[in-house]
Amino acid sequence: MAIENVGPTLMIGSKALEGWKRELRAGLRYRRIYGRSKDWKAYRNMYRGFWPKGIVPVNIIYAIGRALIPQVYFRNPRISVVARKPGYTMHARVVEKIDNHIIGEIGLKEELKSMLLDAYLTGVGPGILGYDSEYGFNPSFQSVEYSGDSSLTSFNKKGEKIEYTDNIRPGMPWFVRCNPADFVVPWGTRKWGEARWFAFRKMRMLKDIKEDPTMKNKSTLKATYRSILEGSTEGQPNVTVAQHDIDASSEWVELWQIHDKRSGRVFVMTLDHDKFLRDEYDDLQVEDLPGDILG
């Protein structure tokens, strides 16, 4: 399965929206020039053993990566909580037990392992922190059926799921690896602690966006990508073998989610729509931006 660009129609929006589009494009140029992002595909192909026809290589890149990563990542990630005052030892043990249970539930080990591979191949391994919903927690949608801070925004009105990542559950924190090709920081950012904002890209079905209660200004939103069925033939790994009629499951939208440290807000937009899909207070910015980077 592949995603085909069907030719978006650019729309002019508000001054704030157009400003963020310029910031995002500048960040993409910065990554391309100084992060050498155009070379990342070649590095991945070398690691995976995709070489030009007639070349029988000794794959040093794969060998070093497979030897390096098991020596670096945590085989069994756990934390230890120590009481700082007398009489709180049992409290510390309870917190430690809960935290280690959450680490196992959210699949932190697998995410860190993938981030290490990203850092090895591209020089950067980003990860995203979140809570309750893959596309943004909003306390105004808290469910009365569940205790604590949880919502049902991962379901539509019919009770069908519109979010599909297994380790993201209502009322639970989560941490997922982000593809470096989908991750952007402001122009001139030298290290993660200096970033004024960060953005990441998600491809999402138009139908799911329309049914997501946290998204607004979506009535005129149109799909700019279409999924197509592809097959493989010798020497041509990406040959289109069939094109199905367009249906709701084949229409996709390229979403950009931006977490801004300056305003403390979160924005969701596309480069082809004239309104923000989300523009609200960012509840995930408790102490810092909800993300982190290896590398």
Coordinates of C-alpha atoms in Angstrom, one line a residue:
M1 CA 0.0 0.0 0.0
A2 CA 1.3 3.5 -0.9
I3 CA 0.1 7.0 -0.6
E4 CA -0.3 9.1 -3.8
N5 CA -0.4 12.9 -3.9
V6 CA -3.6 13.9 -5.8
G7 CA -2.6 17.5 -6.2
P8 CA -3.7 19.8 -3.3
T9 CA -5.2 23.2 -3.9
L10 CA -3.5 25.8 -1.7
M11 CA -5.8 28.0 0.3
I12 CA -4.9 31.3 2.0
G13 CA -5.9 31.4 5.7
S14 CA -5.5 33.8 8.6
K15 CA -2.3 35.7 9.3
A16 CA -1.4 33.3 12.2
L17 CA -2.0 30.2 10.1
E18 CA 0.1 31.5 7.2
G19 CA 2.8 32.5 9.7
W20 CA 2.9 28.9 11.0
K21 CA 3.1 27.5 7.4
R22 CA 6.1 29.7 6.8
E23 CA 7.7 28.6 10.0
L24 CA 7.1 24.9 9.1
R25 CA 8.5 25.3 5.6
A26 CA 11.6 27.0 7.1
G27 CA 12.1 24.1 9.5
L28 CA 11.8 21.7 6.6
R29 CA 14.5 23.6 4.7
Y30 CA 16.7 23.7 7.8
R31 CA 16.4 19.9 8.2
R32 CA 17.2 19.4 4.5
I33 CA 20.2 21.7 4.4
Y34 CA 21.9 20.9 7.8
G35 CA 20.3 17.6 8.6
R36 CA 21.0 16.2 5.1
S37 CA 17.5 14.6 5.2
K38 CA 17.7 13.9 1.5
D39 CA 20.4 11.3 2.2
W40 CA 18.4 9.4 4.9
K41 CA 16.6 7.2 2.4
A42 CA 20.0 6.1 1.0
Y43 CA 21.3 5.3 4.5
R44 CA 18.2 3.2 5.3
N45 CA 18.5 1.3 2.0
M46 CA 22.1 0.5 2.8
Y47 CA 21.1 -0.8 6.2
R48 CA 18.3 -2.9 4.7
G49 CA 20.5 -4.3 1.9
F50 CA 18.9 -2.5 -1.0
W51 CA 21.9 -2.1 -3.4
P52 CA 22.1 -1.4 -7.1
K53 CA 21.9 -4.5 -9.4
G54 CA 25.3 -6.2 -9.9
I55 CA 26.8 -5.2 -6.5
V56 CA 27.5 -7.8 -3.8
P57 CA 28.5 -5.7 -0.8
V58 CA 29.8 -6.4 2.6
N59 CA 27.1 -4.6 4.6
I60 CA 29.2 -2.9 7.3
I61 CA 26.4 -0.5 8.1
Y62 CA 24.0 -3.3 9.0
A63 CA 26.7 -5.2 10.9
I64 CA 27.7 -2.2 13.0
G65 CA 24.0 -1.2 13.7
R66 CA 23.1 -4.7 14.8
A67 CA 26.1 -4.8 17.1
L68 CA 25.6 -1.3 18.5
I69 CA 21.9 -1.1 19.4
P70 CA 21.7 -4.2 21.7
Q71 CA 24.6 -2.6 23.7
V72 CA 22.9 0.7 24.1
Y73 CA 19.1 0.2 24.6
F74 CA 17.6 -1.0 27.9
R75 CA 16.8 -4.7 27.7
N76 CA 14.4 -4.3 30.7
P77 CA 13.7 -0.6 31.3
R78 CA 12.8 0.1 34.9
I79 CA 13.1 3.0 37.3
S80 CA 13.9 3.1 41.0
V81 CA 12.2 5.5 43.4
V82 CA 13.9 6.4 46.6
A83 CA 12.2 8.2 49.5
R84 CA 13.9 11.5 50.3
K85 CA 12.4 11.7 53.8
P86 CA 12.1 9.1 56.6
G87 CA 8.7 7.4 56.8
Y88 CA 8.0 7.5 53.0
T89 CA 9.6 4.3 52.0
M90 CA 6.3 2.5 51.3
H91 CA 5.0 5.4 49.3
A92 CA 8.2 5.3 47.2
R93 CA 7.7 1.6 46.6
V94 CA 4.1 2.1 45.4
V95 CA 5.1 4.9 43.0
E96 CA 7.9 2.7 41.7
K97 CA 5.6 -0.2 41.1
I98 CA 3.0 1.9 39.3
D99 CA 5.6 3.6 37.1
N100 CA 7.3 0.3 36.1
H101 CA 3.9 -1.1 35.3
I102 CA 3.1 1.9 33.0
I103 CA 6.6 1.5 31.3
G104 CA 5.6 -2.1 30.4
E105 CA 2.1 -1.1 29.3
I106 CA 3.1 1.6 26.9
G107 CA 5.8 -0.5 25.2
L108 CA 8.7 1.9 26.0
K109 CA 11.4 -0.7 25.3
E110 CA 10.3 -1.2 21.7
E111 CA 9.9 2.6 21.1
L112 CA 13.4 3.3 22.4
K113 CA 14.9 0.5 20.3
S114 CA 13.4 2.0 17.2
M115 CA 14.6 5.5 18.2
L116 CA 18.1 4.2 18.6
L117 CA 18.1 2.8 15.0
D118 CA 16.8 6.2 13.8
A119 CA 19.6 8.0 15.6
Y120 CA 22.1 5.6 14.1
L121 CA 20.9 6.0 10.5
T122 CA 19.9 9.7 10.5
G123 CA 21.6 11.3 13.5
V124 CA 18.3 12.0 15.3
G125 CA 15.8 9.8 17.1
P126 CA 12.6 11.7 18.1
G127 CA 9.9 10.5 20.3
I128 CA 6.5 12.0 21.2
L129 CA 4.8 12.1 24.6
G130 CA 1.1 12.1 25.0
Y131 CA -1.9 11.2 27.0
D132 CA -5.3 9.5 26.4
S133 CA -5.6 10.2 22.7
E134 CA -3.2 9.8 19.8
Y135 CA -4.3 13.1 18.3
G136 CA -4.4 15.3 21.4
F137 CA -6.0 15.2 24.9
N138 CA -8.7 17.8 25.5
P139 CA -10.1 17.9 29.1
S140 CA -13.4 19.2 27.8
F141 CA -14.1 15.8 26.3
Q142 CA -13.6 13.9 29.6
S143 CA -15.9 10.9 29.9
V144 CA -18.3 10.5 32.8
E145 CA -18.2 6.7 32.3
Y146 CA -14.5 6.5 33.4
S147 CA -12.8 7.8 36.5
G148 CA -9.8 10.1 36.2
D149 CA -8.8 12.2 33.2
S150 CA -9.9 10.0 30.3
S151 CA -12.0 10.6 27.3
L152 CA -13.6 8.7 24.4
T153 CA -12.3 10.8 21.6
S154 CA -10.7 7.7 20.1
F155 CA -14.2 6.5 19.2
N156 CA -16.8 8.0 16.9
K157 CA -20.5 8.4 17.7
K158 CA -21.2 4.8 16.7
G159 CA -18.6 3.4 19.1
E160 CA -16.2 2.5 16.3
K161 CA -12.5 3.2 16.8
I162 CA -10.9 6.1 14.9
E163 CA -7.5 5.7 16.4
Y164 CA -5.6 2.4 15.9
T165 CA -2.3 2.4 17.8
D166 CA -2.4 -0.4 20.3
N167 CA -0.3 1.1 23.1
I168 CA -2.4 4.4 23.2
R169 CA -5.4 3.9 25.5
P170 CA -7.9 6.3 27.1
G171 CA -6.8 7.6 30.4
M172 CA -3.2 6.4 30.0
P173 CA 0.1 8.2 29.2
W174 CA 1.9 7.1 26.1
F175 CA 5.3 7.5 24.3
V176 CA 5.8 6.6 20.7
R177 CA 8.7 6.9 18.3
C178 CA 8.4 9.5 15.5
N179 CA 9.9 9.0 12.1
P180 CA 12.7 11.6 11.7
A181 CA 11.3 12.4 8.3
D182 CA 8.0 13.5 10.0
F183 CA 9.7 15.6 12.7
V184 CA 10.5 19.3 12.4
V185 CA 12.0 21.9 14.7
P186 CA 12.5 25.7 14.1
W187 CA 15.2 27.0 11.8
G188 CA 18.5 27.5 13.7
T189 CA 17.7 25.0 16.5
R190 CA 21.0 23.5 17.7
K191 CA 19.8 21.3 20.5
W192 CA 16.4 20.1 21.8
G193 CA 16.4 22.3 24.9
E194 CA 16.5 25.4 22.6
A195 CA 13.5 24.5 20.5
R196 CA 10.7 27.1 20.6
W197 CA 8.3 24.6 19.1
F198 CA 8.3 21.3 17.4
A199 CA 6.0 19.7 14.8
F200 CA 5.3 16.2 13.6
R201 CA 3.4 14.9 10.6
K202 CA 0.6 12.3 10.7
M203 CA -1.2 10.8 7.7
R204 CA -4.8 10.3 8.7
M205 CA -7.9 9.1 6.9
L206 CA -10.2 12.0 6.0
K207 CA -13.2 10.0 7.3
D208 CA -11.6 9.6 10.8
I209 CA -10.8 13.4 10.9
K210 CA -14.4 14.2 10.1
E211 CA -15.6 11.9 13.0
D212 CA -13.0 13.2 15.5
P213 CA -14.8 15.6 18.0
T214 CA -11.5 17.3 18.9
M215 CA -11.1 18.6 15.3
K216 CA -12.9 21.8 14.2
N217 CA -13.2 23.7 10.8
K218 CA -13.3 20.3 9.0
S219 CA -16.5 20.7 6.9
T220 CA -14.6 21.9 3.9
L221 CA -11.5 19.8 4.5
K222 CA -10.5 17.7 1.4
A223 CA -8.2 14.7 1.0
T224 CA -4.9 15.5 -0.7
Y225 CA -3.6 12.0 -0.8
R226 CA -5.0 8.7 -2.0
S227 CA -3.8 5.2 -1.1
I228 CA -3.0 2.9 -4.0
L229 CA -2.3 -0.8 -4.1
E230 CA 1.3 -1.7 -5.1
G231 CA 3.1 -5.0 -5.9
S232 CA 6.6 -6.1 -6.4
T233 CA 8.5 -7.4 -9.4
E234 CA 12.2 -8.2 -9.8
G235 CA 14.2 -5.0 -10.1
Q236 CA 11.1 -2.8 -9.6
P237 CA 10.0 -2.9 -5.9
N238 CA 7.3 -0.3 -6.3
V239 CA 5.1 -1.1 -9.3
T240 CA 1.5 -0.1 -9.2
V241 CA -0.5 -3.2 -10.1
A242 CA -4.1 -2.0 -9.3
Q243 CA -6.0 1.1 -8.7
H244 CA -9.3 0.7 -6.9
D245 CA -12.3 3.0 -7.0
I246 CA -12.0 5.9 -4.5
D247 CA -13.7 5.2 -1.2
A248 CA -13.6 6.7 2.3
S249 CA -10.8 4.4 3.4
S250 CA -8.5 5.5 0.6
E251 CA -8.6 9.3 1.1
W252 CA -5.9 10.7 3.3
V253 CA -4.9 14.1 4.8
E254 CA -1.4 15.2 5.8
L255 CA -1.7 16.7 9.3
W256 CA 0.9 18.7 11.1
Q257 CA 0.6 19.0 14.9
I258 CA 2.6 21.8 16.4
H259 CA 3.4 22.3 20.1
D260 CA 4.4 25.9 20.7
K261 CA 6.4 26.7 23.9
R262 CA 5.9 30.5 23.6
S263 CA 2.1 30.5 23.5
G264 CA 1.6 27.3 25.4
R265 CA -0.8 26.1 22.7
V266 CA -1.1 23.2 20.3
F267 CA -2.1 23.6 16.7
V268 CA -3.2 21.1 14.1
M269 CA -3.2 22.2 10.5
T270 CA -2.6 21.1 6.9
L271 CA -0.6 23.0 4.3
D272 CA -3.7 23.0 2.0
H273 CA -6.5 24.1 4.3
D274 CA -7.3 27.7 5.2
K275 CA -8.2 27.1 8.9
F276 CA -6.7 25.5 12.0
L277 CA -8.1 22.1 12.8
R278 CA -7.1 22.6 16.4
D279 CA -6.0 25.8 18.2
E280 CA -6.2 25.4 21.9
Y281 CA -4.3 25.4 25.2
D282 CA -1.7 22.6 25.3
D283 CA -2.4 20.5 28.5
L284 CA 0.6 18.4 27.8
Q285 CA 3.1 21.2 28.3
V286 CA 3.5 20.6 32.0
E287 CA 7.2 21.4 32.3
D288 CA 8.5 21.4 28.7
L289 CA 7.5 20.4 25.2
P290 CA 5.9 16.9 25.1
G291 CA 8.7 15.2 23.2
D292 CA 12.3 14.2 23.4
I293 CA 15.2 13.4 21.1
L294 CA 18.0 10.9 21.0
G295 CA 21.1 12.2 19.2

